mmCIF file of C-alpha atoms (C1' of nucleotides) in Angstrom:
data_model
loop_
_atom_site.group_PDB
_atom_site.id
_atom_site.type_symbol
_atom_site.label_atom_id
_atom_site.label_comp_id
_atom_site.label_asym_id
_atom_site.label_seq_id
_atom_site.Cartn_x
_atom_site.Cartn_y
_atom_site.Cartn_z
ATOM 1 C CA UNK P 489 -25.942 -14.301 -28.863
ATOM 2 C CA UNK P 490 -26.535 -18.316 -28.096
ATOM 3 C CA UNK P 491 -24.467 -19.229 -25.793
ATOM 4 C CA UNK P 492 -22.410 -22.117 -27.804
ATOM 5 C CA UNK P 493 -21.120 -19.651 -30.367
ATOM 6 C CA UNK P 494 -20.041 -16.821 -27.916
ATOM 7 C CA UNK P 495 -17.804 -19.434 -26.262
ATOM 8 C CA UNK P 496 -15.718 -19.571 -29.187
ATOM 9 C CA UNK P 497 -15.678 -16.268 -30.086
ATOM 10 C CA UNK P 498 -14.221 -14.527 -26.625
ATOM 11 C CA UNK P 499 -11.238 -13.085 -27.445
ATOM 12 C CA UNK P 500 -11.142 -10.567 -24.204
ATOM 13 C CA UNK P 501 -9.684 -11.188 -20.954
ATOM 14 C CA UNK P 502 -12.071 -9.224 -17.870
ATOM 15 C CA UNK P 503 -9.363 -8.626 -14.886
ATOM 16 C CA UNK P 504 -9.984 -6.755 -11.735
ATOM 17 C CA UNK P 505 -9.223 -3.157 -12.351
ATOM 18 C CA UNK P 506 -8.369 -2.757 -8.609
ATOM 19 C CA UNK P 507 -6.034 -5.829 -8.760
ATOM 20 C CA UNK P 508 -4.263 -4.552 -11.792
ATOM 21 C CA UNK P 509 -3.388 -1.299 -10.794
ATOM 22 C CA UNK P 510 -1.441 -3.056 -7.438
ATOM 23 C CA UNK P 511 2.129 -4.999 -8.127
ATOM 24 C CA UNK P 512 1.551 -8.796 -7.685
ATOM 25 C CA UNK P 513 3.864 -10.881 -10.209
ATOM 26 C CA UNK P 514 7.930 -10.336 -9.525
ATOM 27 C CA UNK P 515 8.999 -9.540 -13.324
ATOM 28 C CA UNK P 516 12.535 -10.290 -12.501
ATOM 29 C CA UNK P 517 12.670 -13.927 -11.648
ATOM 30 C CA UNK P 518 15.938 -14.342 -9.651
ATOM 31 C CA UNK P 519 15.091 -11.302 -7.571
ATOM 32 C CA UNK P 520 15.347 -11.696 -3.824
ATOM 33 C CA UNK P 521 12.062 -13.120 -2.119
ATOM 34 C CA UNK P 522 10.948 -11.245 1.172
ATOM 35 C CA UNK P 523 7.247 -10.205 0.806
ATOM 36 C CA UNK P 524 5.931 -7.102 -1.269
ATOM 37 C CA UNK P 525 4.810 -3.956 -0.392
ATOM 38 C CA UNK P 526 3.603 -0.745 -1.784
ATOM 39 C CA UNK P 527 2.060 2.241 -1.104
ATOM 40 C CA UNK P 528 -1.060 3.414 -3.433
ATOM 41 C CA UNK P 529 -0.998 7.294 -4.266
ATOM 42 C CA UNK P 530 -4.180 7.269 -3.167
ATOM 43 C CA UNK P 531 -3.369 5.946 0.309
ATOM 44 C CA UNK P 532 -3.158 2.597 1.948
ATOM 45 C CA UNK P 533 -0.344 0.211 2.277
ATOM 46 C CA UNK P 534 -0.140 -2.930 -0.350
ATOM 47 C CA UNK P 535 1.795 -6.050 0.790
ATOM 48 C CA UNK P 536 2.019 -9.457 -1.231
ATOM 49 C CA UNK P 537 3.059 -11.948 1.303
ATOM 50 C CA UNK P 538 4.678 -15.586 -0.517
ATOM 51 C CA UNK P 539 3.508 -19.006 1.562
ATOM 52 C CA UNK P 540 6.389 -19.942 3.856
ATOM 53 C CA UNK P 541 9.056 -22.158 1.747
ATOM 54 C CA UNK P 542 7.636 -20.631 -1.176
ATOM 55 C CA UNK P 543 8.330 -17.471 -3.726
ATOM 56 C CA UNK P 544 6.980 -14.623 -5.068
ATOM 57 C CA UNK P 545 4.234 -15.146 -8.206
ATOM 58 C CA UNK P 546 6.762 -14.604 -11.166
ATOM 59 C CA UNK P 547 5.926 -14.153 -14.892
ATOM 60 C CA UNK P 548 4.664 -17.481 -15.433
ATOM 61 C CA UNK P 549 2.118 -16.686 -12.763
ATOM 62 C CA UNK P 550 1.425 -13.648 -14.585
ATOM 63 C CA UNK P 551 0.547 -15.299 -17.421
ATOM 64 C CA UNK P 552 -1.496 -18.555 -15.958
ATOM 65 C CA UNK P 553 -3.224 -15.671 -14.136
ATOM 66 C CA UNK P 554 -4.400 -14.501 -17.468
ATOM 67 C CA UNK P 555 -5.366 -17.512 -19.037
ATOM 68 C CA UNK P 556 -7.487 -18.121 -15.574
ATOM 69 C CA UNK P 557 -9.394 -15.218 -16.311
ATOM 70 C CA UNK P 558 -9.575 -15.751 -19.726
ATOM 71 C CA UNK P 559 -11.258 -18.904 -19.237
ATOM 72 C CA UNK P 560 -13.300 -17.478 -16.558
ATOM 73 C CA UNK P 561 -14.413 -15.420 -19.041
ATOM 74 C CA UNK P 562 -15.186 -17.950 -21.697
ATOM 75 C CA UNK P 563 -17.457 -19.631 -19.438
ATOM 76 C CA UNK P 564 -20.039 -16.420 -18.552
ATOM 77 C CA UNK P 565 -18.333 -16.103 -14.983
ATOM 78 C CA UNK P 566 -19.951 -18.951 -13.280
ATOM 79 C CA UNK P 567 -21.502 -18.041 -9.774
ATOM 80 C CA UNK P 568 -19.161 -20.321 -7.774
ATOM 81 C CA UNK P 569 -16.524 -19.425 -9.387
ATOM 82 C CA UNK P 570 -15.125 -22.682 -10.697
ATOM 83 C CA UNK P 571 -13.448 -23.704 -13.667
ATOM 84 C CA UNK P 572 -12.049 -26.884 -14.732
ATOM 85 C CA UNK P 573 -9.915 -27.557 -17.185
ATOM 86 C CA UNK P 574 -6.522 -30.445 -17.869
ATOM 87 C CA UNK P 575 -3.667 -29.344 -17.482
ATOM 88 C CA UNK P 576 -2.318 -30.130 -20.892
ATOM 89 C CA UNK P 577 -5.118 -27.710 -22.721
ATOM 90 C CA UNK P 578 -4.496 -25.167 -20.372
ATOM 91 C CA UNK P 579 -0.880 -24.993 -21.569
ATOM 92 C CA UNK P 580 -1.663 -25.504 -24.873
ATOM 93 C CA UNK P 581 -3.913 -22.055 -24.889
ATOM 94 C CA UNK P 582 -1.090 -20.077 -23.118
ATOM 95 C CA UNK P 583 1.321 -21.460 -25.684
ATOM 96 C CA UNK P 584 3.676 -23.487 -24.161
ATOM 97 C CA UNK P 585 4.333 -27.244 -25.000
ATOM 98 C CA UNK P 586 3.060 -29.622 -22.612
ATOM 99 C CA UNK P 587 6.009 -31.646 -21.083
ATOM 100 C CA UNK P 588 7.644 -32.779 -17.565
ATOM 101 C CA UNK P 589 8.907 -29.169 -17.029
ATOM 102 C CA UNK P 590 5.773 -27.302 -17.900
ATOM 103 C CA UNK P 591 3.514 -29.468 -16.037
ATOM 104 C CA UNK P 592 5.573 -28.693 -12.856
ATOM 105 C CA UNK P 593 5.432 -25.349 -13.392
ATOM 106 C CA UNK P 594 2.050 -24.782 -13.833
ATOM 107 C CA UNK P 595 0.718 -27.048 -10.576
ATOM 108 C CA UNK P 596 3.476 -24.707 -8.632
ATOM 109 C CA UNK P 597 1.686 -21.811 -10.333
ATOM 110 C CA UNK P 598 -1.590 -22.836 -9.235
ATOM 111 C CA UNK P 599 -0.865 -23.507 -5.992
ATOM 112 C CA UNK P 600 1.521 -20.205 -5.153
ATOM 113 C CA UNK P 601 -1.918 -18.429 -6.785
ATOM 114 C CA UNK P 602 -3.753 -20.272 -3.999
ATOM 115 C CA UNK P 603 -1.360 -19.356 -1.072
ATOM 116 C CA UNK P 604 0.147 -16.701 -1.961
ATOM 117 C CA UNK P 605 -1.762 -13.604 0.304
ATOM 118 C CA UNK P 606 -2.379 -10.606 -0.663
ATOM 119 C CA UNK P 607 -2.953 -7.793 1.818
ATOM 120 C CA UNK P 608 -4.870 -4.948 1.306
ATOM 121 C CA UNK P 609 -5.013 -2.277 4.052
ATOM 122 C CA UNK P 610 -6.986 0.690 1.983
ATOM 123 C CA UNK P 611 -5.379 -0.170 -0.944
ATOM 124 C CA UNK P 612 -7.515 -2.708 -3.229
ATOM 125 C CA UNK P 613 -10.700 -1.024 -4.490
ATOM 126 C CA UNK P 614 -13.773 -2.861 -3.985
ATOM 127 C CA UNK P 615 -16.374 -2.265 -5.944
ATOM 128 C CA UNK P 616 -18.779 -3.299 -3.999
ATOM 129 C CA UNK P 617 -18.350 -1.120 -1.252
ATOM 130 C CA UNK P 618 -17.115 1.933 -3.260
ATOM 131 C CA UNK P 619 -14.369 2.260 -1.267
ATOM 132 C CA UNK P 620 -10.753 0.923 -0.857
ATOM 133 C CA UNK P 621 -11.126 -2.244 1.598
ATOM 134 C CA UNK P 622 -9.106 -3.723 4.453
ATOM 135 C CA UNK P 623 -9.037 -7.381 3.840
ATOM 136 C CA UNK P 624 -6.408 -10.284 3.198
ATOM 137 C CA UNK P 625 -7.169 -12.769 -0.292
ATOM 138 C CA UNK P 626 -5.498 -14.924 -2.127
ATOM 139 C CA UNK P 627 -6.206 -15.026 -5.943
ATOM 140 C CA UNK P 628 -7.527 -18.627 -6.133
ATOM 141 C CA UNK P 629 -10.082 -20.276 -2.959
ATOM 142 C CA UNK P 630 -9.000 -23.706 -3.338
ATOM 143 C CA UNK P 631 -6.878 -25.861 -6.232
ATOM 144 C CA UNK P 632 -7.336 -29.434 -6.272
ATOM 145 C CA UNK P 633 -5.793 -31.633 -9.203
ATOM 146 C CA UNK P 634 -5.846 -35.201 -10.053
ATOM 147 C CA UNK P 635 -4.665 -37.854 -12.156
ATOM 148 C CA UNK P 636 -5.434 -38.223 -15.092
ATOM 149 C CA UNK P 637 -5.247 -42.034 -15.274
ATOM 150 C CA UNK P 638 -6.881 -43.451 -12.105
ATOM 151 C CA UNK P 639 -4.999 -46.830 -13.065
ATOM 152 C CA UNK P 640 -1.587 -45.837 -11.883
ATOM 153 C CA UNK P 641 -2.566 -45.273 -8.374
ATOM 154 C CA UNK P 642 0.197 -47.870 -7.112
ATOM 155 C CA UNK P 643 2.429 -45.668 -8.827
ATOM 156 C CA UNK P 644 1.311 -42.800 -7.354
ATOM 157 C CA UNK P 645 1.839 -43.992 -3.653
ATOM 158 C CA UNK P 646 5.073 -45.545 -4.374
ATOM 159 C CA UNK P 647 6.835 -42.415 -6.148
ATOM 160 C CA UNK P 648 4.739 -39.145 -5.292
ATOM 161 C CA UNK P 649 7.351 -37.080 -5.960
ATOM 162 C CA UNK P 650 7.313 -37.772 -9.525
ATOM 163 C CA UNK P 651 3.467 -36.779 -10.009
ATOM 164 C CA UNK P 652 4.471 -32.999 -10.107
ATOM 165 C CA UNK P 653 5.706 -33.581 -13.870
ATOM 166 C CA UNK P 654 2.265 -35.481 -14.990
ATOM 167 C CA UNK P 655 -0.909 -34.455 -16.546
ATOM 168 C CA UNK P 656 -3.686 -34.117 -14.690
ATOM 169 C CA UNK P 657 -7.165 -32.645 -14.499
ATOM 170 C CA UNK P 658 -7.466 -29.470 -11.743
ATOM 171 C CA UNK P 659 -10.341 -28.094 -10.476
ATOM 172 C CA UNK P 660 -9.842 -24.097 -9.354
ATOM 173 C CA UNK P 661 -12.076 -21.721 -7.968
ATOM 174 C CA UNK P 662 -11.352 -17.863 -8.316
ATOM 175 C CA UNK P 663 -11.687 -16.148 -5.217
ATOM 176 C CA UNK P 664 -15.181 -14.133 -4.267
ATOM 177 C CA UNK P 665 -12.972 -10.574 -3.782
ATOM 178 C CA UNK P 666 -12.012 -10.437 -7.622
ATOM 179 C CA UNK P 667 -15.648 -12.260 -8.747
ATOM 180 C CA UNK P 668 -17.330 -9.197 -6.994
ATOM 181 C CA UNK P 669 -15.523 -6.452 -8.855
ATOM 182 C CA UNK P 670 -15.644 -8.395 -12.016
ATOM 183 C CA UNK P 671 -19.385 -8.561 -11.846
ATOM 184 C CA UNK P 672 -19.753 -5.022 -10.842
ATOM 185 C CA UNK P 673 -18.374 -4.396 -14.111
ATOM 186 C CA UNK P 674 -14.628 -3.169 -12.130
ATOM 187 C CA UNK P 675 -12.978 -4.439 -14.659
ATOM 188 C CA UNK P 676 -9.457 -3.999 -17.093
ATOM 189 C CA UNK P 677 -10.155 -5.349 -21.095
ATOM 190 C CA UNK P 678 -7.535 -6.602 -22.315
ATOM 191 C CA UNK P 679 -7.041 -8.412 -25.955
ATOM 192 C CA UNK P 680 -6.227 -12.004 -25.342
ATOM 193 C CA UNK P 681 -4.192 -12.433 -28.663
ATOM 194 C CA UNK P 682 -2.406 -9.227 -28.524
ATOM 195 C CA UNK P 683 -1.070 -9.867 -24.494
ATOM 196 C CA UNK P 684 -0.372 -13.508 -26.356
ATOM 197 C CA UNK P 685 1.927 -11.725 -29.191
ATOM 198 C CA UNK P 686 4.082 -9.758 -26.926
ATOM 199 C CA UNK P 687 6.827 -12.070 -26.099
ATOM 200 C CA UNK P 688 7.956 -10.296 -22.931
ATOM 201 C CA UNK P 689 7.194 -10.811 -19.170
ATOM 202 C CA UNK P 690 7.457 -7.163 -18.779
ATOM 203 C CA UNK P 691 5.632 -5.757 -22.009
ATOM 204 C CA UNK P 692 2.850 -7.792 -21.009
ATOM 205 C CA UNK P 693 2.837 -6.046 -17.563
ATOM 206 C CA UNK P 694 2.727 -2.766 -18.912
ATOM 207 C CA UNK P 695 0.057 -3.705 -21.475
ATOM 208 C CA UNK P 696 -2.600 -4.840 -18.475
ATOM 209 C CA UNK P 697 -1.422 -1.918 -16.371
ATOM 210 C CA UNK P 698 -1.379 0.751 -18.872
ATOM 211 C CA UNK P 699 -5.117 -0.770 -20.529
ATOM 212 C CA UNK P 700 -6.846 0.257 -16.949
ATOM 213 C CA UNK P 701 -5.280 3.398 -17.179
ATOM 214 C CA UNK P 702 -6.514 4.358 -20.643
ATOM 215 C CA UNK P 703 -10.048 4.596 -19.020
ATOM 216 C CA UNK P 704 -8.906 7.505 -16.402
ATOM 217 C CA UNK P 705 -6.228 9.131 -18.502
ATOM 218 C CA UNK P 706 -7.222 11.603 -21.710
ATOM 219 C CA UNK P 707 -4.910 10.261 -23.752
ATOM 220 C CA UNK P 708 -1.909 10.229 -22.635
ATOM 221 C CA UNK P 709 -0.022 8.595 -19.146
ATOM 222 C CA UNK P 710 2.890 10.348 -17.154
ATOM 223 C CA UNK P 711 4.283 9.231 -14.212
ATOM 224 C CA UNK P 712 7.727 9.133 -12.015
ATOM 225 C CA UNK P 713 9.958 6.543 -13.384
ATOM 226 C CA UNK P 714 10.843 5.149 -9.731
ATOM 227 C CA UNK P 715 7.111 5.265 -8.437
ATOM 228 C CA UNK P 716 6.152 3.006 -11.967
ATOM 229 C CA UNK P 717 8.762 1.099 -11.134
ATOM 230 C CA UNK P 718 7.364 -0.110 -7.711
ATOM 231 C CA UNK P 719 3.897 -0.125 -9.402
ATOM 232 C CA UNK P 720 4.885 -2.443 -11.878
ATOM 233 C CA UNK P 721 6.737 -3.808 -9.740
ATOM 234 C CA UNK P 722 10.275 -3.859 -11.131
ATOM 235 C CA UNK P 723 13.649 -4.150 -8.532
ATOM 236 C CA UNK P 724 16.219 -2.562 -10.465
ATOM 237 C CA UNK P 725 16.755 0.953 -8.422
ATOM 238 C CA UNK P 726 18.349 3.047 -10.608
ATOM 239 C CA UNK P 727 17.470 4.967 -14.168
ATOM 240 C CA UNK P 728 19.798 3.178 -16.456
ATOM 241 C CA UNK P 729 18.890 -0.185 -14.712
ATOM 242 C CA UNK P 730 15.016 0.473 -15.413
ATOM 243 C CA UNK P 731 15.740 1.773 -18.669
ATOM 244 C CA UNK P 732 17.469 -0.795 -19.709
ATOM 245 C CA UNK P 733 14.356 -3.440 -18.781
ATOM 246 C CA UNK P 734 12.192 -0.645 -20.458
ATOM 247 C CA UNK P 735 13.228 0.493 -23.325
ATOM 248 C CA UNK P 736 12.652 -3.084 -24.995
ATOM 249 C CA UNK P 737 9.241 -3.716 -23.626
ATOM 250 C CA UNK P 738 8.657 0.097 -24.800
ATOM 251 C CA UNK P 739 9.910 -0.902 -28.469
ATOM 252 C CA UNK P 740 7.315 -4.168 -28.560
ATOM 253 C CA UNK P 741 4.139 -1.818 -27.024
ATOM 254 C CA UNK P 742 4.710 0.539 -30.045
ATOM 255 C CA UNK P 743 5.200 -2.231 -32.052
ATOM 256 C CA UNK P 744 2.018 -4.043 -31.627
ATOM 257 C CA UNK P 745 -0.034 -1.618 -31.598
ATOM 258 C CA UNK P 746 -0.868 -0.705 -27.829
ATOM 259 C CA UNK P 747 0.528 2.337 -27.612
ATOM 260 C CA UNK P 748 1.398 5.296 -30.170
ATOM 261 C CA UNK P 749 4.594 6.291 -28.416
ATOM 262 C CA UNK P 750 6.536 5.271 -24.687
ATOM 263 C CA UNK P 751 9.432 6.929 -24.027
ATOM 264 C CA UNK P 752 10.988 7.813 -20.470
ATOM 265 C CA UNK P 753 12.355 10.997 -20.435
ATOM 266 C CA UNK P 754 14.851 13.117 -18.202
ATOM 267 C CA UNK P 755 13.499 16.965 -16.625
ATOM 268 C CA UNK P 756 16.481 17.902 -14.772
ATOM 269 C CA UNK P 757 16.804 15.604 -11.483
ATOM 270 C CA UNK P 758 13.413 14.044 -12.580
ATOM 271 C CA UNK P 759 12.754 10.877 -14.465
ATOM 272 C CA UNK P 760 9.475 10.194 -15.898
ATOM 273 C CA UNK P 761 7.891 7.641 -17.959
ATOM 274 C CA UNK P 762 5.602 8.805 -21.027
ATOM 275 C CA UNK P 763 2.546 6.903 -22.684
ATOM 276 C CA UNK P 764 0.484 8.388 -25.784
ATOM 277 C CA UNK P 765 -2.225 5.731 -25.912
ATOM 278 C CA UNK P 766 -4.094 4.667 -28.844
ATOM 279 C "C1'" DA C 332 20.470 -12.920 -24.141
ATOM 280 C "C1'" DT C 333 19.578 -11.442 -19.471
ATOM 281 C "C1'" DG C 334 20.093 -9.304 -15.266
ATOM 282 C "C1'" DG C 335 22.723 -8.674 -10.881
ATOM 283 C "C1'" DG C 336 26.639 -6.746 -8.907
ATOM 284 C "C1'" DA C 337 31.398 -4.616 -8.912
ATOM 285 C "C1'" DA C 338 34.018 -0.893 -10.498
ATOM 286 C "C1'" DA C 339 34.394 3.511 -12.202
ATOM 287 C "C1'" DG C 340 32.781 7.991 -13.099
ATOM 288 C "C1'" DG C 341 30.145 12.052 -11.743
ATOM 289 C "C1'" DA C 342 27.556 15.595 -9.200
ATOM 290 C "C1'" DG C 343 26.481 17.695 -5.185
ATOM 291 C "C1'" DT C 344 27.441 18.994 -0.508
ATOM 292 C "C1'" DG C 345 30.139 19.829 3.516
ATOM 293 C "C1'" DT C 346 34.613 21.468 5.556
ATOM 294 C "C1'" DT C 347 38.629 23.952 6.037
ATOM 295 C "C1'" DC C 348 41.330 27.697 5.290
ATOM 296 C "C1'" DC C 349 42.647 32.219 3.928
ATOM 297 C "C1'" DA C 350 42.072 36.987 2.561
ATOM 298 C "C1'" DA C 351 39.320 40.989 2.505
ATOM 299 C "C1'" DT R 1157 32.719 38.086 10.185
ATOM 300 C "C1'" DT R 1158 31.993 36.928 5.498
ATOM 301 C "C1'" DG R 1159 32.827 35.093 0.868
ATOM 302 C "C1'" DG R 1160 34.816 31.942 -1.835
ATOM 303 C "C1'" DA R 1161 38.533 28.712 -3.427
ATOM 304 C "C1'" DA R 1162 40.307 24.154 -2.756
ATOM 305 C "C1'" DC R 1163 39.696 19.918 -1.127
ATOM 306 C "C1'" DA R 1164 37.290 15.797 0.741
ATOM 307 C "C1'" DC R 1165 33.532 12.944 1.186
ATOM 308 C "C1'" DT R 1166 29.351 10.735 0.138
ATOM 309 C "C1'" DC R 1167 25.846 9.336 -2.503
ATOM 310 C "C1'" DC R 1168 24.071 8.432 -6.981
ATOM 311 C "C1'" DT R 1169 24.412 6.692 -11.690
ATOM 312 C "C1'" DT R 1170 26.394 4.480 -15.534
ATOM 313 C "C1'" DT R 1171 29.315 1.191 -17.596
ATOM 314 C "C1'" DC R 1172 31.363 -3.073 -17.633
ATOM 315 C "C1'" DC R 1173 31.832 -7.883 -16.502
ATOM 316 C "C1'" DC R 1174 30.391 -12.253 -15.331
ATOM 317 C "C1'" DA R 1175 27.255 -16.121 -14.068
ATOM 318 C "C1'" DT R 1176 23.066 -17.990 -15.392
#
DNA sequence: ATGGGAAAGGAGTGTTCCAA
DNA sequence: TTGGAACACTCCTTTCCCAT
């Protein structure tokens, strides 16, 4: 296919299988902020560590993750890794208006996906080496952004604080640990218009975690309600909490068609959450 | 509407006491 | 000494309320 026409036409997001199946974004925003940590089945320890002063990656992260990838994507997975892009298209493709707030947002995305380290000991696959790997990344290599208007420089020096809130154009580069297991094919697929119509922070969590599943599990997914909790990662500690941030995600899954059925479900002592996939 | 936390409601477990 | 009833205590879970 020529190469202008298959730009158009993506309409699948490639994300790092290994980096899927690990928690990274807080789904509950006003959640407390020490680092993250976890604890693979498979061995290893997990730890997201925020950049001092800074939080957590939160569902807006989550979701200017996606559209990074997605446009990664789009352009055939350049060698170096670099995309550029203005800020005001980028927010126009993950659906948000482009105004004061947004624009902040989005530069404090960028740069929490630049400093924001994540700490593998065992616990991130790399594909590369066919192995889990002991290493410490961050999700973008460097994030620079500039004006859009190089006339209002005076401006600029005289009230920096306000450029947070203006357009701009950013240069990003994805870092080499996710490029690798992208281009050894380590990926998750996920439908860029279907993550786009589920309107919830934690449906579309459970749609990129539950679409690298499908490719190990026959079927169907079971697991222990407080261990997908951590994977996910979600604070709330106890069954009715979880369910209760569930059960609504759950609903919209069913609903748009990524899953047959989700239920969690009660065996005696035991709580356990239940996927029939597609 | 959402989610965190307080209050209230269990369920399970340990302790004491008494009778066999 | 043993079994079990009654009570106490603790931890867990749900429900409710309130701030955002």
């Amino acid at each position: 296919m020529p190469l202008a026409s298959r730009r158009s036409q993506v309409t699948t997001v490639l994300l790092d299988r290994a980096l899927e199946v690990l928690p990274l974004f807080r789904l509950s925003d006003s959640a407390d902020d020490g680092a993250l940590q976890y604890a693979p089945d498979g061995g290893g320890r997990w730890r997201v560590l925020p950049a001092p002063g800074d939080r957590l990656p939160g569902t807006f992260d989550q979701d200017v993750y996606v559209e990074l990838l997605h446009r990664f994507h789009e352009a055939d997975c350049p060698d170096d890794g670099a995309l550029t892009f203005t800020l005001h298209s980028f927010l126009r493709t993950m659906g948000r208006k482009a105004d004061g707030r947004t624009y902040e947002q989005l530069r404090a995305a960028l740069s929490r996906l630049e400093r924001t380290t994540l700490e593998s000991t065992d616990a991130w696959f790399s594909a590369a080496s066919g192995a889990p790997a002991t290493l410490s990344f961050t999700i973008l290599s460097a994030v620079v952004i500039e004006r859009r208007r190089v006339g209002d420089r005076e401006q600029l020096a005289l009230f920096p604080s306000l450029t947070a809130n203006e357009p701009g154009d950013a240069r990003v580069v994805l870092s080499p640990p996710l490029r690798a297991n992208i281009a050894a094919q380590h990926v998750t697929t996920i439908s860029w218009s279907r993550y786009q119509q589920l309107n919830s922070p934690v449906a579309r969590r459970l749609y990129r975690l539950l679409a690298g599943l499908r490719v190990e599990s026959a079927g169907r997914w079971r697991a222990p309600l407080d261990r997908w909790a951590e994977q996910l990662p979600l604070s709330q500690r106890y069954p009715s909490h979880l369910q209760r941030v569930l059960q609504p995600a759950h609903e919209m899954l069913v609903a748009g068609g990524v899953v047959r059925s989700a239920a969690i479900r009660q065996e005696g002592r035991e709580w356990w959450v239940e996927y029939a996939m597609k």
